[in-house]
Coordinates of C-alpha atoms and ligand atoms in Angstrom, one line a residue:
M1423 CA 67.6 86.9 -66.3
H1424 CA 70.1 85.6 -63.4
R1425 CA 73.8 85.5 -64.0
E1426 CA 76.2 83.6 -61.7
L1427 CA 79.5 85.6 -61.5
N1428 CA 82.9 84.5 -60.4
I1429 CA 84.3 85.3 -57.0
P1430 CA 86.3 87.2 -55.9
Y1431 CA 85.9 90.8 -57.4
T1432 CA 88.9 93.0 -58.0
I1433 CA 88.5 96.7 -58.3
T1434 CA 90.5 98.6 -60.9
A1435 CA 92.1 102.1 -60.8
E1436 CA 89.7 103.1 -63.7
R1437 CA 86.7 102.0 -61.7
L1438 CA 87.8 103.8 -58.7
H1439 CA 88.2 107.0 -60.7
S1440 CA 84.8 106.6 -62.3
I1441 CA 83.1 106.3 -59.0
E1442 CA 85.0 109.3 -57.7
S1443 CA 83.7 111.4 -60.6
E1444 CA 80.1 110.2 -60.2
I1445 CA 80.1 111.2 -56.6
K1446 CA 81.7 114.5 -57.3
A1447 CA 78.8 115.0 -59.9
T1448 CA 75.9 113.6 -58.1
G1449 CA 76.7 113.0 -54.4
T1450 CA 76.4 109.3 -54.7
Y1451 CA 77.4 106.4 -57.2
H1452 CA 75.8 103.2 -58.3
H1453 CA 77.3 99.7 -58.4
T1454 CA 77.9 97.6 -61.4
F1455 CA 75.9 94.3 -61.3
E1456 CA 79.3 92.5 -60.4
E1457 CA 79.9 94.8 -57.5
L1458 CA 76.3 94.4 -56.2
D1459 CA 76.3 90.7 -56.7
Y1460 CA 79.8 90.2 -54.7
G1461 CA 78.7 92.8 -52.3
A1462 CA 75.6 91.1 -51.3
K1463 CA 77.2 87.7 -50.9
V1464 CA 80.0 89.2 -48.7
A1465 CA 77.2 90.8 -46.5
W1466 CA 75.9 87.5 -45.9
R1467 CA 79.5 86.1 -45.2
N1468 CA 79.9 88.9 -42.8
S1469 CA 76.6 88.4 -40.9
N1470 CA 77.9 87.3 -37.4
R1471 CA 74.6 86.0 -36.2
C1472 CA 73.9 83.7 -39.2
I1473 CA 74.9 79.9 -38.8
G1474 CA 73.9 79.2 -42.5
R1475 CA 76.8 81.2 -44.0
L1476 CA 78.6 78.0 -45.5
F1477 CA 76.7 78.8 -48.7
W1478 CA 77.4 82.5 -49.0
D1479 CA 78.9 82.5 -52.4
K1480 CA 75.7 80.6 -53.7
L1481 CA 73.3 83.6 -52.9
H1482 CA 70.9 84.4 -56.0
V1483 CA 71.1 88.0 -56.5
L1484 CA 68.1 89.5 -58.3
D1485 CA 68.9 93.1 -59.6
K1486 CA 65.7 95.2 -59.7
R1487 CA 67.4 98.6 -59.3
H1488 CA 65.9 99.7 -62.6
L1489 CA 62.2 99.5 -61.5
T1490 CA 60.3 102.5 -61.0
A1491 CA 56.6 101.8 -61.5
E1492 CA 54.6 100.7 -58.4
E1493 CA 53.2 97.7 -60.1
E1494 CA 56.7 96.4 -61.4
L1495 CA 58.0 96.8 -57.8
L1496 CA 55.3 94.8 -56.2
D1497 CA 55.5 92.3 -59.0
A1498 CA 59.2 91.8 -58.2
V1499 CA 58.2 91.1 -54.6
V1500 CA 55.8 88.5 -55.5
H1501 CA 58.5 87.0 -58.0
H1502 CA 60.9 86.8 -55.1
I1503 CA 58.6 84.7 -53.0
D1504 CA 57.9 82.5 -56.2
Y1505 CA 61.5 82.2 -57.3
A1506 CA 62.9 81.6 -53.7
T1507 CA 60.2 79.0 -52.7
N1508 CA 60.9 77.0 -56.0
S1509 CA 58.1 74.6 -55.0
G1510 CA 59.9 73.7 -51.8
K1511 CA 63.7 73.3 -53.1
I1512 CA 64.4 76.8 -51.5
R1513 CA 66.8 79.1 -53.3
P1514 CA 68.7 81.5 -51.1
T1515 CA 67.9 84.7 -52.8
I1516 CA 68.0 88.6 -52.2
T1517 CA 66.2 91.0 -54.4
I1518 CA 67.7 94.4 -54.5
F1519 CA 65.6 97.5 -55.1
P1520 CA 66.7 101.2 -55.9
Q1521 CA 69.2 102.4 -53.4
G1522 CA 68.5 104.9 -50.8
K1523 CA 68.2 104.9 -46.9
A1524 CA 64.7 104.3 -45.8
A1525 CA 63.6 108.0 -45.5
D1526 CA 64.4 108.6 -49.3
A1527 CA 64.4 105.4 -51.3
P1528 CA 61.4 105.2 -53.8
F1529 CA 60.2 101.8 -52.5
V1530 CA 60.5 100.6 -48.8
I1531 CA 58.8 97.6 -47.4
V1532 CA 57.7 98.1 -43.8
N1533 CA 57.0 94.2 -42.9
D1534 CA 60.0 92.7 -41.0
Q1535 CA 59.4 89.5 -42.9
L1536 CA 57.3 89.1 -46.2
V1537 CA 55.3 86.4 -44.5
R1538 CA 53.8 87.0 -41.1
Y1539 CA 50.7 85.6 -39.4
A1540 CA 48.2 88.1 -38.5
D1541 CA 47.6 86.2 -35.1
D1542 CA 51.3 86.1 -34.3
P1543 CA 51.9 88.2 -31.2
I1544 CA 55.2 89.5 -32.7
A1545 CA 53.0 91.1 -35.5
G1546 CA 51.1 93.6 -33.1
P1547 CA 52.6 96.9 -34.1
L1548 CA 52.6 96.0 -37.9
K1549 CA 49.1 94.7 -37.7
Q1550 CA 47.8 98.0 -36.1
Q1551 CA 49.4 100.0 -38.9
V1552 CA 47.9 97.6 -41.5
E1553 CA 44.5 97.8 -39.9
R1554 CA 44.3 101.6 -40.2
L1555 CA 44.9 101.3 -44.0
T1556 CA 42.6 98.3 -44.9
A1557 CA 39.6 96.3 -43.8
D1558 CA 41.4 93.2 -45.1
R1559 CA 41.8 90.4 -42.5
S1560 CA 43.6 87.5 -44.2
H1561 CA 45.5 85.2 -41.9
I1562 CA 48.8 86.3 -43.4
L1563 CA 49.4 89.9 -43.2
P1564 CA 49.4 92.2 -46.4
L1565 CA 52.6 93.9 -47.5
L1566 CA 52.9 97.2 -45.9
Y1567 CA 55.2 99.4 -48.2
R1568 CA 55.9 103.1 -48.8
Y1569 CA 56.0 104.1 -52.4
D1570 CA 56.7 107.8 -53.4
G1571 CA 56.2 108.8 -49.8
E1572 CA 52.8 107.1 -49.4
L1573 CA 52.1 104.2 -47.0
K1574 CA 50.0 101.5 -48.8
T1575 CA 49.2 97.8 -48.4
F1576 CA 49.2 95.0 -51.0
E1577 CA 47.7 91.5 -50.7
I1578 CA 50.4 88.8 -51.5
P1579 CA 48.6 86.3 -53.7
A1580 CA 48.0 83.2 -51.5
D1581 CA 49.0 80.8 -54.4
V1582 CA 52.9 82.0 -54.0
I1583 CA 53.0 81.4 -50.2
M1584 CA 53.7 77.9 -49.4
E1585 CA 52.8 76.5 -45.9
V1586 CA 53.7 73.2 -44.2
P1587 CA 51.2 71.4 -42.0
L1588 CA 52.9 70.3 -38.7
V1589 CA 52.5 66.6 -37.8
H1590 CA 54.4 64.2 -35.7
P1591 CA 54.9 60.7 -37.0
A1592 CA 54.6 58.9 -33.7
Y1593 CA 51.8 61.0 -32.1
P1594 CA 48.6 61.3 -34.2
A1595 CA 47.0 63.5 -31.5
F1596 CA 49.6 66.2 -32.5
S1597 CA 47.9 67.2 -35.7
K1598 CA 44.7 67.8 -33.7
L1599 CA 46.4 71.2 -33.0
N1600 CA 46.2 72.1 -36.7
L1601 CA 49.6 73.8 -36.6
T1602 CA 51.1 75.0 -39.9
W1603 CA 54.1 77.3 -40.5
Y1604 CA 55.2 79.1 -43.7
A1605 CA 57.9 77.4 -45.8
V1606 CA 60.3 80.4 -46.4
P1607 CA 61.5 83.0 -43.9
M1608 CA 62.0 86.2 -45.9
I1609 CA 63.6 89.2 -43.9
S1610 CA 62.4 92.5 -45.6
A1611 CA 63.2 95.2 -43.2
M1612 CA 67.2 95.1 -42.8
D1613 CA 69.5 97.6 -44.6
L1614 CA 72.1 96.2 -47.0
R1615 CA 75.1 98.5 -46.9
I1616 CA 77.8 98.0 -49.5
G1617 CA 80.7 100.4 -50.1
G1618 CA 79.0 103.4 -48.5
I1619 CA 75.7 102.7 -50.3
T1620 CA 72.6 101.9 -48.4
Y1621 CA 69.9 99.4 -49.9
S1622 CA 67.0 99.9 -47.4
C1623 CA 64.7 97.5 -49.6
A1624 CA 66.8 94.2 -50.3
P1625 CA 64.5 91.5 -49.0
F1626 CA 66.4 88.3 -48.7
N1627 CA 65.6 84.6 -47.6
G1628 CA 67.3 81.4 -46.8
W1629 CA 65.5 78.1 -45.5
Y1630 CA 64.7 77.6 -41.8
M1631 CA 66.6 75.7 -39.1
E1632 CA 64.0 73.7 -37.4
S1633 CA 64.6 75.3 -33.8
E1634 CA 63.6 78.7 -35.0
I1635 CA 59.9 77.4 -35.6
A1636 CA 59.9 74.8 -32.8
S1637 CA 61.9 76.2 -29.9
R1638 CA 61.1 79.9 -30.5
N1639 CA 58.2 80.7 -32.6
L1640 CA 55.7 78.3 -31.2
L1641 CA 57.0 78.0 -27.7
D1642 CA 58.2 81.4 -26.5
T1643 CA 55.8 82.7 -24.1
Y1644 CA 55.6 86.1 -26.1
R1645 CA 55.0 84.2 -29.2
Y1646 CA 52.5 81.3 -29.6
D1647 CA 53.3 79.9 -26.2
L1648 CA 52.0 76.4 -26.9
L1649 CA 54.4 74.5 -24.6
E1650 CA 51.6 73.0 -22.4
Q1651 CA 49.1 72.1 -25.2
I1652 CA 51.9 70.4 -27.2
A1653 CA 53.2 68.4 -24.2
D1654 CA 49.7 67.2 -23.6
T1655 CA 49.5 65.8 -27.2
F1656 CA 52.7 63.9 -26.5
Q1657 CA 51.0 62.5 -23.4
L1658 CA 53.6 64.0 -21.0
D1659 CA 53.1 64.1 -17.4
R1660 CA 53.1 67.7 -16.4
S1661 CA 52.5 67.2 -12.7
T1662 CA 55.9 68.3 -11.7
T1663 CA 58.8 70.1 -13.5
V1664 CA 61.0 67.2 -12.8
T1665 CA 59.4 64.8 -15.2
Y1666 CA 61.3 67.1 -17.5
W1667 CA 58.0 67.4 -19.6
R1668 CA 59.1 70.8 -20.8
D1669 CA 62.4 69.6 -22.2
K1670 CA 60.8 66.3 -23.8
A1671 CA 58.1 68.5 -25.5
L1672 CA 60.7 70.9 -27.0
V1673 CA 62.7 68.0 -28.5
E1674 CA 59.7 66.2 -29.9
L1675 CA 58.3 69.4 -31.3
N1676 CA 61.7 70.2 -33.1
Y1677 CA 61.6 66.4 -34.4
A1678 CA 58.0 67.1 -35.6
V1679 CA 58.9 70.4 -37.5
Y1680 CA 61.8 68.9 -39.2
H1681 CA 60.0 65.8 -40.3
S1682 CA 56.9 67.8 -41.5
F1683 CA 59.1 70.1 -43.8
K1684 CA 61.0 66.9 -45.1
T1685 CA 57.7 65.2 -45.8
A1686 CA 56.2 68.3 -47.5
G1687 CA 59.4 68.6 -49.7
V1688 CA 60.5 71.9 -48.1
S1689 CA 64.1 72.7 -47.5
I1690 CA 65.1 72.9 -43.8
V1691 CA 68.0 72.1 -41.7
D1692 CA 68.3 70.6 -38.3
H1693 CA 70.5 72.3 -35.7
Y1694 CA 73.1 69.6 -35.6
T1695 CA 73.7 69.6 -39.4
A1696 CA 73.7 73.4 -39.4
S1697 CA 76.3 73.6 -36.8
R1698 CA 78.5 71.0 -38.8
Q1699 CA 78.0 73.3 -41.9
F1700 CA 79.2 76.3 -39.9
E1701 CA 82.1 74.4 -38.8
K1702 CA 83.0 73.8 -42.6
F1703 CA 82.6 77.4 -43.1
E1704 CA 84.9 78.3 -40.4
Q1705 CA 87.5 75.9 -42.0
N1706 CA 86.9 77.3 -45.6
E1707 CA 87.5 80.8 -44.2
L1708 CA 90.6 79.9 -42.5
A1709 CA 91.9 78.3 -45.8
E1710 CA 91.1 81.6 -47.5
G1711 CA 92.9 83.5 -45.0
R1712 CA 89.9 85.3 -43.6
K1713 CA 89.1 85.6 -40.0
V1714 CA 85.6 84.4 -39.0
T1715 CA 83.5 86.9 -37.1
G1716 CA 80.4 85.7 -35.2
D1717 CA 77.9 86.6 -32.4
W1718 CA 78.0 83.5 -30.0
T1719 CA 74.8 84.4 -28.3
W1720 CA 72.9 83.9 -31.8
L1721 CA 75.2 81.2 -33.2
I1722 CA 74.3 78.4 -30.7
P1723 CA 70.9 76.8 -31.4
P1724 CA 68.0 77.0 -28.8
I1725 CA 67.9 73.2 -28.6
S1726 CA 70.6 71.2 -26.9
P1727 CA 73.3 74.0 -27.5
S1728 CA 76.2 72.3 -25.8
L1729 CA 75.9 69.3 -28.1
V1730 CA 77.2 71.5 -31.0
H1731 CA 80.7 72.6 -31.4
N1732 CA 80.1 76.2 -31.7
F1733 CA 78.9 76.3 -28.0
H1734 CA 82.4 75.4 -26.9
K1735 CA 84.3 78.3 -28.6
G1736 CA 84.2 82.1 -28.7
Y1737 CA 83.7 84.4 -31.6
D1738 CA 84.9 87.7 -32.5
N1739 CA 81.8 90.0 -32.8
T1740 CA 83.5 92.6 -35.0
Y1741 CA 81.1 94.0 -37.6
N1742 CA 82.8 94.1 -41.0
N1743 CA 81.2 95.5 -44.1
P1744 CA 79.5 94.9 -46.5
N1745 CA 76.8 93.6 -44.0
F1746 CA 73.1 93.9 -43.1
Y1747 CA 71.7 96.2 -40.4
Y1748 CA 68.5 96.9 -38.5
R1749 CA 66.8 100.0 -40.0
S1750 CA 66.6 102.7 -37.3
K1751 CA 62.8 102.6 -36.4
K1752 CA 62.2 106.3 -36.8
S1753 CA 63.2 106.1 -40.5
C1754 CA 60.0 104.3 -41.4
Ligands
HEM268 C1 70.4 79.3 -46.4 C2 69.9 79.0 -45.2 C3 70.2 79.8 -44.0 C4 70.0 79.4 -42.9 C5 69.6 78.0 -42.3 C6 70.2 80.5 -41.9 C7 70.0 80.6 -40.4 C8 70.0 81.6 -39.6 C9 69.5 81.6 -38.2 C10 69.0 80.4 -37.5 C11 69.7 82.9 -37.8 C12 69.3 83.4 -36.4 C13 67.8 83.9 -36.5 C14 67.1 84.0 -35.1 O1 67.7 83.4 -34.2 O2 66.0 84.7 -35.1 C15 70.2 83.6 -39.0 C16 70.4 85.0 -38.8 C17 70.8 85.9 -39.8 N1 71.0 85.5 -41.1 FE1 71.1 83.5 -41.8 N2 70.5 81.7 -42.4 C18 70.5 81.2 -44.0 C19 70.7 82.1 -45.0 C20 70.8 83.5 -44.8 C21 70.9 84.4 -46.1 C22 70.7 84.0 -47.5 C23 71.1 85.6 -45.5 C24 71.2 87.0 -46.3 C25 71.7 86.9 -47.7 C26 71.3 85.6 -44.1 C27 71.4 86.6 -43.2 C28 71.3 86.5 -41.9 C29 71.3 87.8 -41.0 C30 71.6 89.2 -41.4 C31 70.9 87.3 -39.7 C32 70.9 88.0 -38.3 C33 69.5 88.7 -38.4 C34 69.1 89.6 -37.2 O3 70.2 90.3 -36.7 O4 68.1 89.8 -36.7 N3 70.9 84.2 -43.8 N4 70.4 82.9 -40.0
UGT269 N1 66.4 81.0 -41.4 C1 66.3 82.4 -41.3 N2 66.2 82.8 -40.1 C2 66.2 84.2 -39.8 C3 67.3 84.9 -40.2 C4 67.4 86.3 -39.8 C5 66.5 86.8 -38.8 C6 65.4 86.0 -38.5 C7 64.4 86.5 -37.6 O1 65.0 87.4 -36.7 C8 64.1 87.9 -35.8 C9 64.7 89.1 -34.9 C10 65.2 88.4 -33.8 N3 64.8 87.0 -33.9 C11 63.8 86.8 -34.9 C12 65.3 84.7 -38.9 C13 66.5 83.1 -42.4 C14 65.7 84.4 -42.9 C15 66.3 84.9 -44.1 C16 67.4 84.3 -44.6 S1 67.7 83.0 -43.5

């Protein structure tokens, strides 16, 4: 059951007192659903590197803190993927599992994203950990998780994972590369911290900005490194740098990714629209009397950065809480 709650949340003296006595008695405390819901939304609003924050108060918060059995926890991960994908009309969603730092939470996901291709160079270390535990070799890495202190794998059912075939409307030869990408980016190894409590298992998703897939995942030399092959399908002259073939290939690939997702009915945003939405977010925050914080180095898109407004201004990179944090590697 999912409840939309009003923003903002105001804490009472009674609530503060009850928290204090719970901490005195147990050394920690537990959020009400309202505190959890509001805390997760504000953590998104405080994520300095996120260009998608205009919709921060529309986050779908799935509270799974009551789950204890392994099957139920895994089922909630599958439910997140299905609920968030929503047949392509992606719902920005976070599922919050029982609290605790990674070292002592009952259930912790090791994968940095719920969906990761086994042949993606970035998957290296995770793939090695998986191969030590299972002979399974599907093209999408299984979930690697810790339950009650034991490291285990789980094959996510293929029918909940939506993928998009990448095509370019004007270059039929492009589809000969047989490129696909998964529809929903779901970050699964960041800590959510609210009011001194750490949720080390709180996977969250939004939708992609096209340049993440096109400019980075497919073109970075330490990722799929496909610049030359993609330029050739666009029949670009690669004999010298100054035909600007690299730049033309990058732009056409961004165009192809955006249109492939749109054609498949999967939510995606182009970098220009995303920047305009971020500008609206800045205006809204100003109107609400809040200072916007941001990390300029991540907020500018990896395609035509100077053509968007946020390239031409600075951002205060102060880290306010609630927020999301990288989990320290040793803890897993
Ligand atoms: C709704 C659509 C959304 C879009 C288009 C979007 C877009 C982005 C992009 C492009 C990045 C930079 C990623 C990179 O360069 O690798 C980013 C970072 C981030 N986003 Fe969003 N986002 C969205 C929703 C969300 C949601 C729902 C959350 C959490 C509730 C979130 C939290 C974050 C965080 C924590 C980072 C920084 C990650 C890091 O430091 O590695 N975003 N976002
Ligand atoms: N569109 C997105 N993009 C990302 C958001 C956060 C992180 C990432 C991937 O970050 C990796 C670490 C540094 N770059 C790649 C991608 C979202 C994922 C989950 C919610 S929105």
